[in-house]
Amino acid sequence: MRKIVSALAISAAVWTGAQAQTAPQDYQLQQVLIMSRHNLRAPLASRGSVAEQSTPKNWPHWDTPSGHLTTKGGILEVYMGHYMREWLVQQALIKANECPAPDSVYVYANSLQRTVATAQFFTTGAFPECSVPVHHQQKMGTMDPVFNPVITDDSTQFSQQAIAAMIAKRDMLQLDDSYRLLEQITDYRASPVCKEKQPCSLAETKDSFSAAYQHEPGVSGPLKTGNTLVDTFTLQYYEGFPLEQVAWNRIQGDEQWQALSKLKNGYQDSLFTSPQVARNVAAPLMKYIENALVTEQKNAPKITVLVGHDSNIASLLAALDFRPYQLPGQFEHTPIGGKIVFQRWHDSKTNHDLMKIEYIYQSSEQIRNAEPLTPATPAQRVTLELNDCPVDANGFCPMDKFASVMHEARQ
């Protein structure tokens, strides 16, 4: 595996220059914090799983253990790491053909295989032949508190408020057509769960939400089933399975993908993006980011890389109250391998600092085709905006307002 990654890093290095981003002449990039979702993994499935019980059909075999980063996921992360390096060199935050100083980069991942491996592959692409360690808890397979999106308020009142907020989020969704399409694709009425438990309509089955202390926000019912099945289809497509094996070749075009993705996105939105839940479960991560970018900024590394999960990104964006965004070329709200890139810039003309925040990600087709990120096929970049820190024409907001948003979100 190491040889494969080294070869990829070398081959990716044949091009120079990253996609140019607009910044006024007097602006200088000072600091970057990258909040990343892990890259492509095998489905979270096992014998007797929701996916297995929801269809009479056989699922394609994966060579990668359940939940682990795939080899292709590592390759994609090397490409992204190299792309980010070229951009950092272009902005003079690091030097070309040199390893960064030991105290200028800090890479920190949740202590699961897929997050640590993602961080390692990203580091290989971003800092080839350099000794940049990946930090994580010693005990693998357990959630690091910084990345663990669990409820930390043990009061009955909070639990009731959280469940009500999750139900309200779910009730805003219009999912009946998505459920009917999913039932057709899976032959749900012939599935083991339908035969054993009934009813056999996802749209007519009710969800049950939970917000238990020291547990992740949860749901049982059709929304969980829909998320599990659509996630598996999406991962099959990303991994490059032949189309006749992706959802048994029953997804016909982007319109149906869009309908199905409403289930996966709706699951995430319902559980993690209500203000009550988001601010609670994202509090440790927000504290870490605030320390790096605001409180202890002068002593913080120039480049911080955090690798967690879609739940981390969804709850973080909701807790900080970002405006709604669209990601061209993607059906996921928080794509595999996608990165929220916080950028502190300095305006030498006015002697003020500013913040720019971008979502940098690969499109669905770039992932499926394993496209190297080059000037011809760059990563996708979307500028994000906080409701309480409006951006100017170039996507920048004042650093003091950003600091205020971070502080208020943790109160």
Coordinates of C-alpha atoms in Angstrom, one line a residue:
M1 CA 0.0 0.0 0.0
R2 CA 2.8 2.4 0.9
K3 CA 4.5 1.9 -2.5
I4 CA 1.2 2.6 -4.2
V5 CA 0.7 5.8 -2.4
S6 CA 4.3 6.9 -3.0
A7 CA 3.9 6.3 -6.7
L8 CA 0.7 8.2 -6.8
A9 CA 2.3 11.1 -5.0
I10 CA 5.1 11.2 -7.4
S11 CA 2.9 10.9 -10.5
A12 CA 0.6 13.6 -9.1
A13 CA 3.5 16.0 -8.8
V14 CA 4.1 16.3 -12.5
W15 CA 1.7 19.3 -12.6
T16 CA 2.1 22.6 -10.8
G17 CA -0.3 25.3 -9.8
A18 CA -3.7 24.9 -8.1
Q19 CA -6.9 26.5 -9.1
A20 CA -6.5 30.2 -8.6
Q21 CA -8.7 31.8 -6.0
T22 CA -9.6 35.5 -5.9
A23 CA -7.9 37.5 -3.2
P24 CA -7.0 41.2 -3.3
Q25 CA -3.4 42.0 -3.9
D26 CA -2.7 43.2 -0.3
Y27 CA -4.1 40.0 1.3
Q28 CA -1.7 37.3 2.6
L29 CA -2.8 33.9 3.8
Q30 CA -1.7 33.5 7.4
Q31 CA -3.3 30.3 8.7
V32 CA -5.5 27.4 7.6
L33 CA -7.7 24.9 9.5
I34 CA -9.1 22.1 7.4
M35 CA -12.0 20.1 8.8
S36 CA -12.3 17.0 6.7
R37 CA -14.7 14.1 6.4
H38 CA -12.9 10.8 6.0
N39 CA -12.7 9.5 2.4
L40 CA -14.3 6.5 0.7
R41 CA -15.1 3.6 3.0
A42 CA -16.8 0.2 2.8
P43 CA -20.5 0.2 3.9
L44 CA -21.2 -0.1 7.6
A45 CA -22.9 -3.4 7.2
S46 CA -22.7 -6.9 8.7
R47 CA -24.7 -10.1 8.6
G48 CA -28.3 -9.4 9.7
S49 CA -27.8 -5.7 9.0
V50 CA -30.5 -3.2 8.0
A51 CA -29.3 -3.4 4.4
E52 CA -29.4 -7.2 4.3
Q53 CA -32.9 -7.4 5.9
S54 CA -34.4 -4.7 3.6
T55 CA -34.2 -6.6 0.3
P56 CA -34.3 -10.2 -1.0
K57 CA -31.5 -9.4 -3.3
N58 CA -27.8 -10.2 -2.8
W59 CA -25.4 -7.4 -2.2
P60 CA -22.1 -7.2 -4.1
H61 CA -19.0 -8.3 -2.1
W62 CA -16.5 -5.7 -0.8
D63 CA -12.9 -6.6 -0.4
T64 CA -12.5 -4.0 2.3
P65 CA -13.7 -4.7 5.9
S66 CA -16.9 -2.9 6.9
G67 CA -16.4 0.7 7.7
H68 CA -12.7 0.8 6.7
L69 CA -11.2 3.2 4.2
T70 CA -10.8 1.5 0.8
T71 CA -7.7 1.6 -1.3
K72 CA -9.4 3.9 -3.7
G73 CA -10.3 6.2 -0.8
G74 CA -6.6 6.4 0.0
I75 CA -5.8 7.3 -3.6
L76 CA -8.4 10.0 -3.7
E77 CA -7.1 11.5 -0.5
V78 CA -3.6 11.6 -1.9
Y79 CA -4.9 13.5 -4.9
M80 CA -6.7 16.0 -2.6
G81 CA -3.6 16.4 -0.4
H82 CA -1.5 17.2 -3.4
Y83 CA -4.1 19.7 -4.6
M84 CA -4.1 21.4 -1.3
R85 CA -0.3 21.5 -1.1
E86 CA -0.2 23.3 -4.5
W87 CA -2.7 25.9 -3.3
L88 CA -0.8 26.4 0.0
V89 CA 2.5 26.9 -2.0
Q90 CA 0.7 29.3 -4.4
Q91 CA -0.4 31.3 -1.4
A92 CA 3.1 31.2 0.2
L93 CA 2.0 29.5 3.4
I94 CA 4.5 26.7 2.7
K95 CA 7.5 26.6 0.3
A96 CA 7.7 24.4 -2.8
N97 CA 10.0 21.4 -2.6
E98 CA 10.5 21.8 1.2
C99 CA 9.1 20.1 4.2
P100 CA 7.2 22.4 6.6
A101 CA 8.7 23.2 10.0
P102 CA 7.7 20.6 12.6
D103 CA 5.6 23.1 14.6
S104 CA 3.8 24.6 11.6
V105 CA 1.6 21.6 10.8
Y106 CA -0.7 19.6 13.1
V107 CA -2.8 16.7 11.8
Y108 CA -5.4 15.2 14.2
A109 CA -7.9 12.4 13.4
N110 CA -10.6 10.6 15.2
S111 CA -9.3 7.2 16.4
L112 CA -11.1 5.0 13.9
Q113 CA -9.3 3.2 11.0
R114 CA -11.0 5.2 8.2
T115 CA -10.3 8.6 9.8
V116 CA -6.7 7.9 10.7
A117 CA -6.0 6.3 7.3
T118 CA -7.5 9.3 5.6
A119 CA -5.3 11.6 7.5
Q120 CA -2.2 9.5 6.6
F121 CA -3.0 9.5 2.9
F122 CA -3.8 13.2 2.9
T123 CA -0.4 13.9 4.6
T124 CA 1.3 11.7 2.0
G125 CA -0.1 13.8 -0.8
A126 CA 0.3 17.2 0.9
F127 CA 3.7 16.7 2.4
P128 CA 5.4 13.9 0.4
E129 CA 8.6 12.5 1.9
C130 CA 8.1 14.6 5.0
S131 CA 7.8 13.4 8.6
V132 CA 4.4 14.8 9.5
P133 CA 2.8 12.6 12.2
V134 CA -0.9 11.9 12.4
H135 CA -2.1 12.4 16.0
H136 CA -5.0 10.4 17.5
Q137 CA -6.0 8.6 20.6
Q138 CA -3.8 5.6 21.4
K139 CA -6.8 3.2 21.7
M140 CA -8.1 2.7 18.1
G141 CA -11.7 1.8 17.5
T142 CA -13.0 4.2 20.1
M143 CA -14.4 7.7 19.5
D144 CA -12.3 10.7 20.5
P145 CA -14.3 13.1 22.6
V146 CA -13.4 16.0 20.2
F147 CA -15.1 14.1 17.3
N148 CA -17.8 12.2 19.2
P149 CA -21.1 13.9 18.4
V150 CA -22.9 12.7 21.5
I151 CA -25.5 14.5 23.7
T152 CA -23.7 16.0 26.7
D153 CA -26.8 17.4 28.5
D154 CA -28.3 14.8 30.8
S155 CA -31.5 16.7 31.6
T156 CA -34.9 15.4 30.7
Q157 CA -35.9 18.9 29.5
F158 CA -33.0 19.0 26.9
S159 CA -33.8 15.5 25.7
Q160 CA -37.4 16.4 25.1
Q161 CA -36.4 19.6 23.3
A162 CA -33.9 17.8 21.2
I163 CA -36.3 15.1 20.1
A164 CA -38.9 17.8 19.3
A165 CA -36.4 19.6 17.2
M166 CA -35.4 16.5 15.3
I167 CA -39.0 15.6 14.6
A168 CA -39.6 19.2 13.3
K169 CA -36.6 18.8 11.0
R170 CA -37.9 15.5 9.7
D171 CA -41.4 16.8 9.2
M172 CA -40.1 19.5 6.9
L173 CA -38.9 16.8 4.5
Q174 CA -41.1 15.5 1.7
L175 CA -39.9 11.9 1.4
D176 CA -42.9 9.8 0.2
D177 CA -41.7 9.7 -3.4
S178 CA -38.2 8.8 -2.3
Y179 CA -39.4 6.0 -0.1
R180 CA -41.6 4.6 -3.0
L181 CA -38.6 4.7 -5.3
L182 CA -36.4 2.9 -2.8
E183 CA -39.1 0.2 -2.2
Q184 CA -39.1 -0.5 -6.0
I185 CA -35.3 -0.6 -6.2
T186 CA -34.9 -3.0 -3.3
D187 CA -38.1 -5.1 -3.8
Y188 CA -38.9 -4.1 -0.3
R189 CA -42.2 -5.9 -0.1
A190 CA -40.3 -9.2 -0.7
S191 CA -37.7 -8.4 2.0
P192 CA -37.1 -10.4 5.2
V193 CA -38.1 -7.4 7.3
C194 CA -41.4 -7.0 5.4
K195 CA -42.3 -10.6 5.7
E196 CA -41.5 -10.8 9.4
K197 CA -42.6 -7.5 10.8
Q198 CA -44.8 -5.5 8.5
P199 CA -46.1 -3.0 7.5
C200 CA -44.3 -3.2 4.2
S201 CA -44.4 0.5 3.3
L202 CA -41.6 2.8 4.4
A203 CA -43.7 5.9 3.9
E204 CA -46.4 4.6 6.2
T205 CA -44.0 3.5 9.0
K206 CA -43.2 6.0 11.7
D207 CA -39.8 7.1 12.9
S208 CA -38.8 7.1 16.6
F209 CA -36.1 9.6 17.7
S210 CA -33.8 9.5 20.7
A211 CA -31.5 12.0 22.4
A212 CA -30.0 10.0 25.3
Y213 CA -27.1 11.3 27.4
Q214 CA -23.7 10.3 26.1
H215 CA -25.2 8.8 23.0
E216 CA -25.4 10.2 19.4
P217 CA -28.8 11.5 18.4
G218 CA -30.6 8.5 17.0
V219 CA -33.6 7.4 15.0
S220 CA -35.1 4.0 14.2
G221 CA -37.6 3.5 11.4
P222 CA -37.8 4.3 7.7
L223 CA -35.4 7.2 7.8
K224 CA -32.6 5.1 9.2
T225 CA -33.4 2.3 6.7
G226 CA -33.4 4.8 3.8
N227 CA -30.1 6.3 4.9
T228 CA -28.4 2.9 5.2
L229 CA -29.6 1.8 1.8
V230 CA -28.8 5.0 -0.1
D231 CA -25.5 5.3 1.6
T232 CA -24.6 1.8 0.4
F233 CA -25.7 2.6 -3.2
T234 CA -23.6 5.8 -3.1
L235 CA -20.5 4.0 -1.9
Q236 CA -20.9 1.4 -4.6
Y237 CA -21.1 4.1 -7.2
Y238 CA -18.0 5.9 -5.7
E239 CA -16.0 2.8 -5.5
G240 CA -16.5 2.1 -9.2
F241 CA -18.6 -1.0 -9.1
P242 CA -20.0 -1.9 -12.5
L243 CA -23.3 -0.1 -13.0
E244 CA -25.2 -3.3 -13.2
Q245 CA -24.1 -3.9 -9.6
V246 CA -24.8 -0.4 -8.3
A247 CA -28.3 -0.8 -6.8
W248 CA -28.7 -3.7 -9.2
N249 CA -28.8 -1.2 -12.1
R250 CA -32.1 0.2 -11.0
I251 CA -31.2 3.8 -10.5
Q252 CA -31.9 5.6 -13.8
G253 CA -30.3 9.0 -14.0
D254 CA -29.6 12.0 -11.8
E255 CA -33.3 12.7 -11.0
Q256 CA -33.6 9.4 -9.2
W257 CA -30.2 9.8 -7.5
Q258 CA -31.5 13.2 -6.3
A259 CA -34.7 11.7 -5.0
L260 CA -32.8 8.9 -3.1
S261 CA -30.2 11.3 -1.7
K262 CA -33.1 13.2 0.0
L263 CA -33.2 10.3 2.4
K264 CA -29.5 10.3 3.2
N265 CA -29.3 14.1 3.5
G266 CA -32.6 14.1 5.4
Y267 CA -31.3 11.6 8.0
Q268 CA -28.3 13.8 8.6
D269 CA -30.2 17.0 8.7
S270 CA -32.8 15.6 11.1
L271 CA -30.3 14.2 13.6
F272 CA -27.6 16.8 13.6
T273 CA -28.7 20.2 12.2
S274 CA -31.3 21.5 14.5
P275 CA -29.7 24.4 16.6
Q276 CA -30.5 22.7 19.9
V277 CA -28.7 19.5 18.9
A278 CA -26.0 20.9 16.8
R279 CA -24.6 23.3 19.4
N280 CA -24.6 20.5 22.0
V281 CA -22.9 17.7 20.0
A282 CA -20.5 20.0 18.2
A283 CA -19.3 21.8 21.3
P284 CA -16.0 20.0 21.8
L285 CA -15.1 20.4 18.1
M286 CA -16.1 24.1 18.1
K287 CA -13.9 24.7 21.2
Y288 CA -10.9 23.1 19.5
I289 CA -11.5 25.2 16.3
E290 CA -12.0 28.4 18.4
N291 CA -8.7 27.8 20.3
A292 CA -6.8 27.2 17.0
L293 CA -8.2 30.2 15.1
V294 CA -9.0 32.7 17.8
T295 CA -8.1 32.1 21.4
E296 CA -4.6 30.7 21.0
Q297 CA -4.1 31.7 17.4
K298 CA -0.6 33.2 17.9
N299 CA 0.7 29.9 19.2
A300 CA -1.3 27.6 16.8
P301 CA 0.2 25.9 13.8
K302 CA -0.1 27.6 10.4
I303 CA -1.9 24.5 9.1
T304 CA -4.2 22.3 11.2
V305 CA -5.9 19.3 9.6
L306 CA -8.8 17.6 11.5
V307 CA -10.3 14.4 10.1
G308 CA -13.7 13.3 11.4
H309 CA -17.1 12.4 10.0
D310 CA -20.1 13.8 8.1
S311 CA -21.9 14.2 11.5
N312 CA -19.1 16.5 12.6
I313 CA -19.3 18.7 9.5
A314 CA -23.2 18.8 9.5
S315 CA -23.4 19.8 13.2
L316 CA -20.5 22.3 13.0
L317 CA -22.1 24.1 10.1
A318 CA -25.5 24.2 11.8
A319 CA -24.1 25.3 15.2
L320 CA -22.2 28.2 13.6
D321 CA -25.3 29.1 11.6
F322 CA -24.0 29.0 8.0
R323 CA -26.3 30.0 5.2
P324 CA -27.7 27.3 3.0
Y325 CA -25.3 26.2 0.3
Q326 CA -25.3 24.1 -2.9
L327 CA -22.4 21.8 -4.0
P328 CA -22.4 21.5 -7.8
G329 CA -21.7 18.0 -9.0
Q330 CA -22.7 16.4 -5.7
F331 CA -25.8 14.8 -4.2
E332 CA -24.4 14.6 -0.7
H333 CA -24.6 17.7 1.6
T334 CA -21.3 16.6 3.2
P335 CA -19.4 14.6 0.5
I336 CA -17.0 11.8 1.1
G337 CA -13.5 13.4 1.6
G338 CA -14.9 16.9 1.5
K339 CA -13.2 19.7 3.5
I340 CA -14.4 22.8 5.3
V341 CA -11.3 25.1 4.9
F342 CA -11.1 28.0 7.4
Q343 CA -8.6 30.6 6.1
R344 CA -7.2 33.5 8.1
W345 CA -6.0 36.2 5.8
H346 CA -4.2 39.5 6.7
D347 CA -4.9 42.8 4.8
S348 CA -1.6 44.7 4.9
K349 CA -3.2 47.8 3.6
T350 CA -5.7 48.1 6.5
N351 CA -3.8 46.0 9.0
H352 CA -6.9 43.8 9.6
D353 CA -7.4 40.1 9.6
L354 CA -10.2 38.4 7.7
M355 CA -11.8 35.0 7.5
K356 CA -12.7 33.1 4.3
I357 CA -14.4 29.7 4.5
E358 CA -14.6 27.3 1.5
Y359 CA -16.1 23.8 1.0
I360 CA -13.4 22.0 -1.1
Y361 CA -14.6 18.6 -2.4
Q362 CA -14.6 16.2 -5.3
S363 CA -17.7 15.8 -7.5
S364 CA -19.5 12.4 -7.7
E365 CA -17.9 11.8 -11.1
Q366 CA -14.4 12.8 -10.0
I367 CA -14.7 10.3 -7.2
R368 CA -16.1 7.4 -9.3
N369 CA -13.5 8.0 -12.1
A370 CA -10.7 8.6 -9.6
E371 CA -9.6 11.7 -11.4
P372 CA -6.3 13.3 -10.4
L373 CA -6.9 16.9 -9.4
T374 CA -5.1 19.0 -12.0
P375 CA -5.6 22.5 -13.5
A376 CA -7.8 20.7 -16.1
T377 CA -9.8 18.8 -13.4
P378 CA -9.5 20.9 -10.2
A379 CA -11.3 20.2 -7.0
Q380 CA -14.7 21.8 -6.6
R381 CA -14.7 25.0 -4.4
V382 CA -17.7 26.7 -2.9
T383 CA -17.4 29.8 -0.7
L384 CA -19.5 29.5 2.5
E385 CA -21.1 32.3 4.5
L386 CA -22.1 32.7 8.1
N387 CA -25.4 34.5 8.8
D388 CA -23.7 36.7 11.4
C389 CA -20.6 37.3 9.4
P390 CA -21.6 38.4 5.9
V391 CA -18.9 38.2 3.2
D392 CA -17.8 40.7 0.7
A393 CA -17.5 40.3 -3.0
N394 CA -14.4 38.1 -2.6
G395 CA -15.9 35.9 0.1
F396 CA -14.2 37.5 3.1
C397 CA -15.7 38.5 6.5
P398 CA -14.0 40.5 9.3
M399 CA -12.0 38.3 11.7
D400 CA -13.5 40.0 14.8
K401 CA -17.0 39.2 13.6
F402 CA -16.0 35.6 13.0
A403 CA -14.5 35.4 16.5
S404 CA -17.8 36.7 17.9
V405 CA -19.7 34.0 16.0
M406 CA -17.4 31.3 17.4
H407 CA -17.8 32.7 20.9
E408 CA -21.6 33.0 20.8
A409 CA -22.1 29.6 19.3
R410 CA -20.5 28.0 22.4
Q411 CA -22.6 29.9 25.0

